Coordinates of C-alpha atoms in Angstrom, one line a residue:
M297 CA 104.3 77.9 65.3
P298 CA 103.5 74.5 66.9
P299 CA 101.9 71.9 64.7
E300 CA 98.2 71.1 64.7
D301 CA 99.0 67.6 65.7
G302 CA 102.3 65.8 66.6
L303 CA 105.3 66.1 68.7
V304 CA 107.8 68.9 69.3
A305 CA 111.2 68.5 70.9
V306 CA 113.5 71.3 72.1
V307 CA 117.2 70.3 72.6
K308 CA 120.7 71.8 72.6
R309 CA 124.0 70.2 71.7
G310 CA 125.6 71.3 75.0
C311 CA 123.3 68.9 77.0
P312 CA 124.4 65.3 77.7
T313 CA 120.8 64.2 78.1
C314 CA 120.0 65.6 74.7
H315 CA 122.8 63.4 73.2
L316 CA 121.4 60.5 75.1
V317 CA 117.9 60.8 73.6
S318 CA 119.1 61.5 70.1
P319 CA 118.4 57.9 68.9
V320 CA 114.9 58.1 70.4
L321 CA 114.2 61.3 68.6
A322 CA 115.2 59.7 65.3
A323 CA 112.7 56.9 66.0
L324 CA 109.7 59.2 66.4
P325 CA 107.7 59.9 63.2
G326 CA 106.2 63.3 62.6
L327 CA 108.6 65.0 65.1
T328 CA 109.6 68.6 64.9
V329 CA 113.0 69.3 66.5
W330 CA 114.2 72.8 67.6
S331 CA 117.8 73.2 68.6
Q332 CA 118.8 76.1 70.8
D333 CA 122.5 76.2 70.0
D334 CA 123.3 74.1 66.8
P335 CA 120.9 73.4 63.9
S336 CA 123.0 70.5 62.9
F337 CA 122.3 68.7 66.1
P338 CA 121.0 66.0 66.4
A339 CA 122.7 64.7 63.2
G340 CA 120.5 63.1 60.6
L341 CA 117.3 64.9 61.6
D342 CA 115.4 67.8 60.1
V343 CA 116.4 70.3 62.8
R344 CA 115.0 73.8 63.0
D345 CA 117.2 76.7 64.2
D346 CA 116.2 78.3 67.5
R347 CA 119.4 80.0 68.3
D348 CA 117.5 83.3 68.7
L349 CA 115.4 81.4 71.3
D350 CA 112.1 82.9 70.2
V351 CA 110.5 79.5 69.9
S352 CA 111.9 78.4 73.3
V353 CA 110.5 81.5 75.0
G354 CA 107.2 81.1 73.3
L355 CA 107.0 77.5 74.5
D356 CA 108.2 78.4 78.0
I357 CA 111.1 76.0 77.9
E358 CA 113.1 75.9 81.1
T359 CA 114.7 72.4 80.7
V360 CA 116.1 70.5 77.7
P361 CA 115.2 68.1 76.3
T362 CA 111.5 69.0 76.4
L363 CA 109.0 66.9 74.5
I364 CA 105.6 68.3 73.9
R365 CA 102.5 66.7 72.3
Y366 CA 99.9 68.8 70.4
A367 CA 96.4 67.8 69.3
G368 CA 94.2 70.3 67.4
G369 CA 96.8 73.0 67.8
E370 CA 96.7 72.7 71.6
E371 CA 99.3 71.4 74.0
T372 CA 98.1 68.1 75.5
G373 CA 101.1 67.1 77.5
R374 CA 104.9 67.6 78.0
T375 CA 107.8 66.0 79.8
V376 CA 111.3 67.3 80.5
G377 CA 114.6 65.5 80.8
W378 CA 114.5 61.7 80.0
S379 CA 112.1 59.4 81.8
R380 CA 111.4 56.2 79.8
A381 CA 107.9 55.8 81.3
A382 CA 106.9 59.5 80.7
W383 CA 108.2 59.5 77.1
R384 CA 106.4 56.2 76.3
E385 CA 103.2 57.5 77.7
L386 CA 103.4 60.8 75.8
T387 CA 104.4 59.2 72.5
G388 CA 102.3 56.0 72.7
V389 CA 105.4 54.0 71.7
D390 CA 105.6 51.1 74.1
D391 CA 109.2 50.0 73.5
L392 CA 110.7 53.5 73.2
G393 CA 114.2 53.8 74.6
A394 CA 114.5 50.2 75.7
D395 CA 118.3 50.4 75.6
L396 CA 118.5 53.7 77.5
P397 CA 118.6 54.2 81.3
E398 CA 115.3 54.5 83.1
H399 CA 115.9 58.2 83.9
R400 CA 118.3 61.1 83.3
P401 CA 117.7 64.7 84.4
G402 CA 117.7 67.4 81.8
C403 CA 119.8 70.5 81.5
G404 CA 118.9 74.2 81.9
S405 CA 117.4 75.9 78.9
R406 CA 119.6 78.6 77.2
T407 CA 116.7 81.0 78.0
L408 CA 117.8 80.8 81.6
D409 CA 121.5 81.5 80.9
P410 CA 122.6 84.7 82.8
D411 CA 124.1 86.2 79.7
V412 CA 121.0 85.6 77.7
V413 CA 118.2 86.5 80.1
D414 CA 118.9 90.3 79.9
E415 CA 119.0 90.2 76.1
L416 CA 115.7 88.3 76.0
L417 CA 114.1 90.8 78.4
V418 CA 115.0 93.7 76.1
R419 CA 113.9 91.9 73.0
R420 CA 110.6 90.6 74.2
S421 CA 109.5 93.3 76.6
G422 CA 107.2 95.0 74.1
H423 CA 108.6 98.4 75.3
T424 CA 110.4 100.7 72.9
L425 CA 112.5 102.9 75.2
R426 CA 112.5 106.5 74.0
S427 CA 115.0 108.0 76.3
R428 CA 118.1 109.4 74.7
R429 CA 121.0 106.9 74.7
V430 CA 124.3 108.0 76.1
E431 CA 127.2 106.2 74.5
V432 CA 130.1 105.4 76.8
A433 CA 133.5 104.3 75.3
A434 CA 134.6 100.8 76.2
L435 CA 137.5 102.1 78.3
E436 CA 135.5 104.8 79.9
D437 CA 134.4 104.3 83.5
E438 CA 130.6 104.3 83.6
A439 CA 130.4 106.0 87.1
E440 CA 132.8 108.7 86.1
A441 CA 131.0 109.2 82.8
M442 CA 127.8 110.0 84.7
F443 CA 129.6 112.6 86.8
D444 CA 131.2 114.1 83.7
R445 CA 127.8 114.5 82.0
G446 CA 126.3 116.2 85.0
L447 CA 123.7 113.5 85.7
T448 CA 124.4 112.8 89.3
D449 CA 123.7 114.5 92.7
G450 CA 127.3 114.3 93.7
L451 CA 127.2 110.6 94.6
P452 CA 127.7 107.7 92.2
V453 CA 124.6 106.4 90.5
V454 CA 123.5 103.1 89.1
T455 CA 124.0 103.0 85.3
P456 CA 120.5 103.0 83.8
T457 CA 120.9 100.2 81.1
P458 CA 117.9 99.3 79.0
V459 CA 117.6 96.0 81.0
R460 CA 117.5 97.8 84.3
V461 CA 115.0 100.4 83.1
L462 CA 112.7 97.6 81.7
R463 CA 112.9 95.8 85.0
M464 CA 112.0 99.0 86.8
L465 CA 109.1 99.6 84.5
A466 CA 107.7 96.2 85.6
G467 CA 106.9 97.9 88.9
T468 CA 103.9 99.7 87.4
S469 CA 101.1 98.9 85.1
H470 CA 101.3 102.3 83.5
A471 CA 102.6 102.8 80.0
A472 CA 106.2 103.9 79.7
D473 CA 105.2 106.9 77.6
E474 CA 102.5 108.2 79.9
V475 CA 103.2 111.7 81.1
V476 CA 103.2 111.9 84.9
A477 CA 103.9 115.6 85.5
V478 CA 105.5 118.8 84.2
V479 CA 108.7 119.2 86.1
P480 CA 110.0 122.6 87.2
P481 CA 112.0 124.7 86.8
N482 CA 112.3 124.1 83.1
L483 CA 108.7 122.8 82.9
V484 CA 109.6 119.6 81.0
E485 CA 107.1 116.8 80.7
V486 CA 108.3 113.7 82.5
T487 CA 107.1 110.2 81.5
V488 CA 106.9 107.0 83.5
E489 CA 110.0 105.9 81.5
K490 CA 112.0 109.0 82.4
I491 CA 111.1 108.5 86.1
A492 CA 112.1 104.8 85.9
V493 CA 115.5 105.8 84.5
N494 CA 116.1 108.1 87.4
A495 CA 114.8 105.5 89.9
V496 CA 117.3 103.1 88.5
M497 CA 120.1 105.7 88.9
A498 CA 119.0 106.3 92.5
G499 CA 119.2 102.6 93.4
C500 CA 115.4 101.9 93.7
R501 CA 113.9 98.4 93.3
P502 CA 110.9 98.0 90.9
E503 CA 108.4 97.7 93.7
Y504 CA 109.3 101.3 94.8
L505 CA 108.3 102.8 91.5
P506 CA 104.6 103.5 92.4
V507 CA 105.8 105.5 95.4
V508 CA 108.3 107.4 93.2
L509 CA 105.6 108.1 90.6
A510 CA 103.2 109.4 93.2
A511 CA 105.9 111.5 94.8
V512 CA 106.9 113.1 91.5
A513 CA 103.2 113.9 90.7
A514 CA 102.8 115.5 94.2
A515 CA 106.0 117.5 94.0
C516 CA 105.1 118.9 90.6
S517 CA 101.6 120.0 91.8
E518 CA 100.7 123.6 92.2
T519 CA 100.0 123.2 95.9
F520 CA 103.5 121.9 96.6
N521 CA 105.2 124.3 94.3
A522 CA 108.5 122.6 93.7
H523 CA 109.7 125.5 91.7
G524 CA 109.4 127.8 94.7
V525 CA 111.0 125.3 97.0
L526 CA 113.8 124.9 94.6
A527 CA 114.4 128.6 93.9
T528 CA 114.3 129.9 97.4
M529 CA 117.5 130.8 99.2
W530 CA 116.1 129.0 102.3
N531 CA 117.5 125.6 103.3
A532 CA 114.3 123.5 102.5
G533 CA 113.8 120.8 99.9
P534 CA 111.1 118.2 99.2
A535 CA 110.5 115.6 101.9
I536 CA 108.3 112.5 101.4
L537 CA 106.2 110.9 104.2
V538 CA 104.7 107.5 103.3
N539 CA 101.5 106.1 104.9
G540 CA 99.6 102.9 104.4
P541 CA 100.4 99.2 103.6
I542 CA 102.9 100.1 100.9
A543 CA 105.4 101.2 103.5
A544 CA 105.6 97.7 105.0
E545 CA 105.4 96.0 101.6
I546 CA 108.6 97.7 100.4
G547 CA 110.4 97.5 103.8
M548 CA 110.5 101.2 104.7
N549 CA 111.8 102.4 108.1
S550 CA 109.6 104.4 110.4
K551 CA 111.4 103.7 113.7
G552 CA 115.0 104.0 114.9
N553 CA 117.2 106.3 112.7
V554 CA 114.1 107.0 110.6
L555 CA 115.7 110.1 109.1
G556 CA 119.1 108.5 108.7
Q557 CA 121.0 106.1 106.6
G558 CA 120.6 102.3 106.3
N559 CA 117.2 101.7 104.7
R560 CA 117.2 101.2 100.9
A561 CA 113.6 102.3 100.3
N562 CA 113.9 105.4 102.5
S563 CA 117.2 106.4 100.9
T564 CA 116.5 105.8 97.3
I565 CA 112.9 107.0 96.8
G566 CA 113.7 110.5 98.0
R567 CA 116.9 110.4 95.9
A568 CA 114.9 109.4 92.8
L569 CA 112.6 112.4 93.2
Q570 CA 115.6 114.7 93.5
L571 CA 117.3 113.2 90.4
V572 CA 114.1 113.7 88.4
I573 CA 114.0 117.4 89.5
R574 CA 117.7 117.7 88.5
N575 CA 118.0 115.6 85.4
V576 CA 114.6 116.3 83.8
G577 CA 113.5 119.6 85.3
G578 CA 117.0 121.2 85.3
G579 CA 117.0 122.1 89.0
V580 CA 120.7 122.3 89.5
P581 CA 122.5 124.0 92.4
G582 CA 123.9 127.4 91.3
G583 CA 121.2 127.6 88.6
V584 CA 117.5 127.9 89.6
D585 CA 118.4 126.1 92.9
R586 CA 119.5 129.1 94.9
A587 CA 119.8 127.7 98.4
T588 CA 122.2 129.6 100.6
F589 CA 123.0 126.5 102.6
G590 CA 120.6 123.7 101.5
N591 CA 120.5 120.7 103.8
P592 CA 121.7 117.0 103.6
G593 CA 118.0 116.0 103.0
K594 CA 118.2 117.5 99.5
L595 CA 120.0 114.3 98.5
G596 CA 116.6 112.7 99.2
L597 CA 114.5 112.7 102.4
C598 CA 111.8 110.0 102.6
F599 CA 110.4 108.0 105.5
A600 CA 107.3 106.2 106.7
E601 CA 105.0 107.1 109.6
D602 CA 105.0 104.6 112.4
E603 CA 101.3 103.8 112.2
A604 CA 101.4 100.6 114.3
G605 CA 102.8 102.4 117.3
S606 CA 101.0 105.7 116.9
P607 CA 98.3 106.8 119.4
W608 CA 96.6 108.7 116.6
E609 CA 95.1 107.9 113.2
P610 CA 97.6 108.0 110.3
L611 CA 98.5 111.4 108.9
S612 CA 96.9 110.3 105.6
V613 CA 93.5 109.8 107.4
S614 CA 93.8 113.1 109.1
R615 CA 94.2 114.6 105.6
G616 CA 91.0 113.0 104.4
F617 CA 92.1 109.7 103.0
A618 CA 90.5 106.3 103.8
P619 CA 92.1 104.1 106.5
G620 CA 94.3 101.6 104.7
A621 CA 95.1 103.9 101.8
S622 CA 98.7 104.0 100.7
T623 CA 99.8 107.7 100.3
V624 CA 102.7 110.0 99.9
T625 CA 102.7 113.4 101.6
L626 CA 105.1 115.9 100.2
F627 CA 106.2 118.9 102.4
A628 CA 109.1 121.3 102.3
A629 CA 111.7 120.5 105.0
E630 CA 115.0 121.8 106.1
G631 CA 117.4 119.8 108.3
P632 CA 116.0 118.1 111.4
V633 CA 116.1 119.9 114.8
G634 CA 115.9 117.6 117.8
I635 CA 113.9 118.3 121.0
L636 CA 115.2 116.6 124.1
E637 CA 112.5 116.7 126.8
Q638 CA 113.0 114.1 129.5
L639 CA 111.1 115.4 132.6
S640 CA 107.5 116.3 131.4
R641 CA 104.9 113.8 132.4
T642 CA 101.7 115.7 131.5
P643 CA 100.4 116.7 128.1
E644 CA 100.3 120.4 129.1
S645 CA 104.0 120.4 130.1
I646 CA 105.2 118.5 127.0
T647 CA 103.2 120.8 124.8
R648 CA 104.8 123.9 126.2
S649 CA 108.2 122.3 125.8
L650 CA 107.7 121.3 122.2
A651 CA 106.3 124.7 121.4
S652 CA 109.3 126.5 122.9
T653 CA 111.5 124.9 120.3
L654 CA 109.0 125.2 117.4
R655 CA 109.1 128.9 118.0
V656 CA 112.6 129.1 116.5
V657 CA 111.5 127.7 113.1
G658 CA 112.7 130.3 110.6
Q659 CA 113.5 132.8 113.3
P660 CA 112.0 133.3 116.8
K661 CA 110.4 136.6 115.8
T662 CA 108.5 135.5 112.7
A663 CA 104.8 134.7 112.7
L664 CA 102.5 133.3 110.0
F665 CA 105.6 132.8 107.8
F666 CA 107.0 129.3 107.6
D667 CA 105.3 125.9 108.0
A668 CA 106.8 123.0 110.0
T669 CA 106.4 119.3 110.5
L670 CA 106.7 117.9 114.0
L671 CA 107.7 114.3 114.3
V672 CA 106.5 113.2 117.8
G673 CA 108.7 110.5 119.2
P674 CA 107.0 107.4 120.8
E675 CA 107.9 108.3 124.4
H676 CA 106.4 111.8 124.0
A677 CA 103.4 110.4 122.1
R678 CA 102.8 108.0 125.0
I679 CA 102.2 111.0 127.3
Y680 CA 99.5 112.3 125.0
A681 CA 98.0 108.8 124.6
E682 CA 97.8 108.2 128.3
A683 CA 95.9 111.5 128.7
G684 CA 93.6 110.7 125.8
W685 CA 94.7 113.5 123.6
D686 CA 94.1 112.9 119.9
R687 CA 96.0 114.5 117.0
A688 CA 93.6 117.4 116.7
R689 CA 93.8 118.2 120.4
V690 CA 97.6 118.2 120.4
T691 CA 97.7 120.4 117.3
A692 CA 95.2 122.8 118.9
A693 CA 97.2 122.9 122.1
L694 CA 100.4 123.6 120.2
D695 CA 98.8 126.3 118.2
E696 CA 97.6 127.9 121.4
A697 CA 101.0 127.7 123.0
L698 CA 102.5 129.3 119.9
L699 CA 100.5 132.5 120.0
L700 CA 103.2 135.1 120.2
D701 CA 102.9 138.4 121.9
R702 CA 103.5 141.1 119.3
A703 CA 105.5 143.1 121.8
D704 CA 108.1 140.3 121.9
I705 CA 108.3 139.8 118.1
E706 CA 108.1 143.3 116.7
R707 CA 111.1 144.8 115.0
G708 CA 113.5 146.1 117.6
A709 CA 112.1 144.1 120.5
H710 CA 114.7 142.7 122.8
G711 CA 117.4 144.7 120.9
I712 CA 116.9 142.7 117.7
E713 CA 116.2 144.7 114.6
D714 CA 114.5 141.9 112.8
G715 CA 111.0 140.9 113.5
M716 CA 107.4 141.5 112.6
P717 CA 106.2 145.0 111.5
P718 CA 103.9 146.9 113.8
G719 CA 100.2 146.1 113.7
P720 CA 97.0 146.1 115.7
E721 CA 96.9 142.4 116.8
P722 CA 98.3 141.9 120.3
R723 CA 99.2 138.3 119.5
L724 CA 100.1 136.4 116.3
P725 CA 100.2 132.7 115.7
K726 CA 103.5 131.2 114.8
F727 CA 102.0 129.1 112.1
R728 CA 99.1 129.6 109.7
P729 CA 96.1 127.3 110.1
G730 CA 97.2 123.9 108.9
G731 CA 100.8 125.0 108.8
L732 CA 101.9 122.7 111.6
V733 CA 101.8 119.0 110.6
L734 CA 102.1 116.2 113.2
A735 CA 103.4 112.7 112.5
H736 CA 104.6 109.8 114.6
A737 CA 108.0 108.2 114.0
G738 CA 111.2 107.3 115.7
A739 CA 112.7 104.7 118.1
N740 CA 110.8 103.6 121.1
A741 CA 113.7 104.5 123.4
G742 CA 114.6 108.2 123.8
Q743 CA 112.5 111.1 125.0
I744 CA 113.1 113.0 121.8
S745 CA 110.9 114.5 119.1
T746 CA 112.1 116.3 116.0
I747 CA 111.2 119.3 114.0
L748 CA 111.5 119.5 110.2
G749 CA 111.2 123.3 109.6
G750 CA 109.5 124.1 106.3
W751 CA 109.3 127.1 104.0
V752 CA 106.8 129.8 103.3
G753 CA 103.3 128.2 103.6
G754 CA 100.1 128.7 101.7
P755 CA 99.3 130.0 98.2
A756 CA 102.4 132.2 98.3
G757 CA 104.7 129.3 99.0
S758 CA 104.3 125.5 99.5
S759 CA 101.5 123.5 101.1
P760 CA 101.8 119.8 102.2
T761 CA 100.4 117.7 99.4
T762 CA 99.1 114.2 99.7
L763 CA 98.4 111.7 96.9
E764 CA 97.5 108.0 96.8
V765 CA 100.1 105.5 95.7
D766 CA 97.8 102.7 94.5
P767 CA 96.7 104.4 91.3
W768 CA 100.4 104.2 90.2
R769 CA 100.8 100.5 90.7

């Protein structure tokens, strides 16, 4: 505790400037001296031991020597290093240090030493981490240990040390022990801390954590139905589309190679969600995860919508959220299927072309079965923009173009035994109402759009689910 009145000096033996000012310290009455590394230094003074650095942290010491004056229990001034004029002004001793140089810079406080910073973070964070500790032998490779314990997705993970987890937790204001969701398939409660652990393992930065938290909450909702997406033999897995200012804040990619490698936020946020499902929920391939093939996106698929270049309002706005809101939209997605369309110059023609490929989602002879997400590339979107077609009109036109003649899709039609059962309706829509989601993304060059086929839609399957990110900051 600082004195009510008087001077406090913080020093360390390993600092030449602290040795320089030792005679000056001895000449100051009523001085309290704290030493960061040796309580016998300076010799001849009543020195207090601060090797645990608690006092230095409490006093916010970054440089030694630091001299602080207190009056009435409040700090009234401080100086760092040695400056004859500054020390004389602070102490009121006019001839202080007359035989010393005019100025000498101080040294870095031990609180800033790289080997000390992490220890202090753990000690003073105020968090008591509750996650189970995994002991790794001194000669055991940490990366291999994670593989051996079944904690990875097949790729190496970052070891979630207490320091790294605490740094990750700094990315949110929520308490570490707050329950975010119940994770299928084992229906285990997952806390902010557990999600932070897996975000560390995935390679996330702390500023990504609110997006990860929102994604976990959305994935574990009844509408998204992560258990169903996990247990199906179909190829799909969770995909995350991010809207709003948060995407730019954390440097997400919405343009070239948007579904590919190379962007840390895109790559690690989706991976963090998948690790939570695996490590907390128990969703392991060969267990409840029964995918016949799966798809590479099940390592983690996350991207941002290109709002700045879009001819339409953001997807989040079309789903009822306010402009400027940061959101995640979770939807089931299999591997991307590209649509190369280079000759259409009218919205009617491009719509028919896109619809012809959308027809194959799941199987060309299925209707009202799977959902899909269509990522409209900038060059295709430009055709719609120039014609004044908004998102709703494009969606309606695609739905109209995807009305399938029952005669073409019934079982046995065209020599294919699979298909829809007989029924009275002459035409059936490919997708249920709301089952086709449009978003804008991709590089400006290339007359290409991309389909992310989904899974069974609606109450019997999975529906796109959007949540705000800001409540998780």
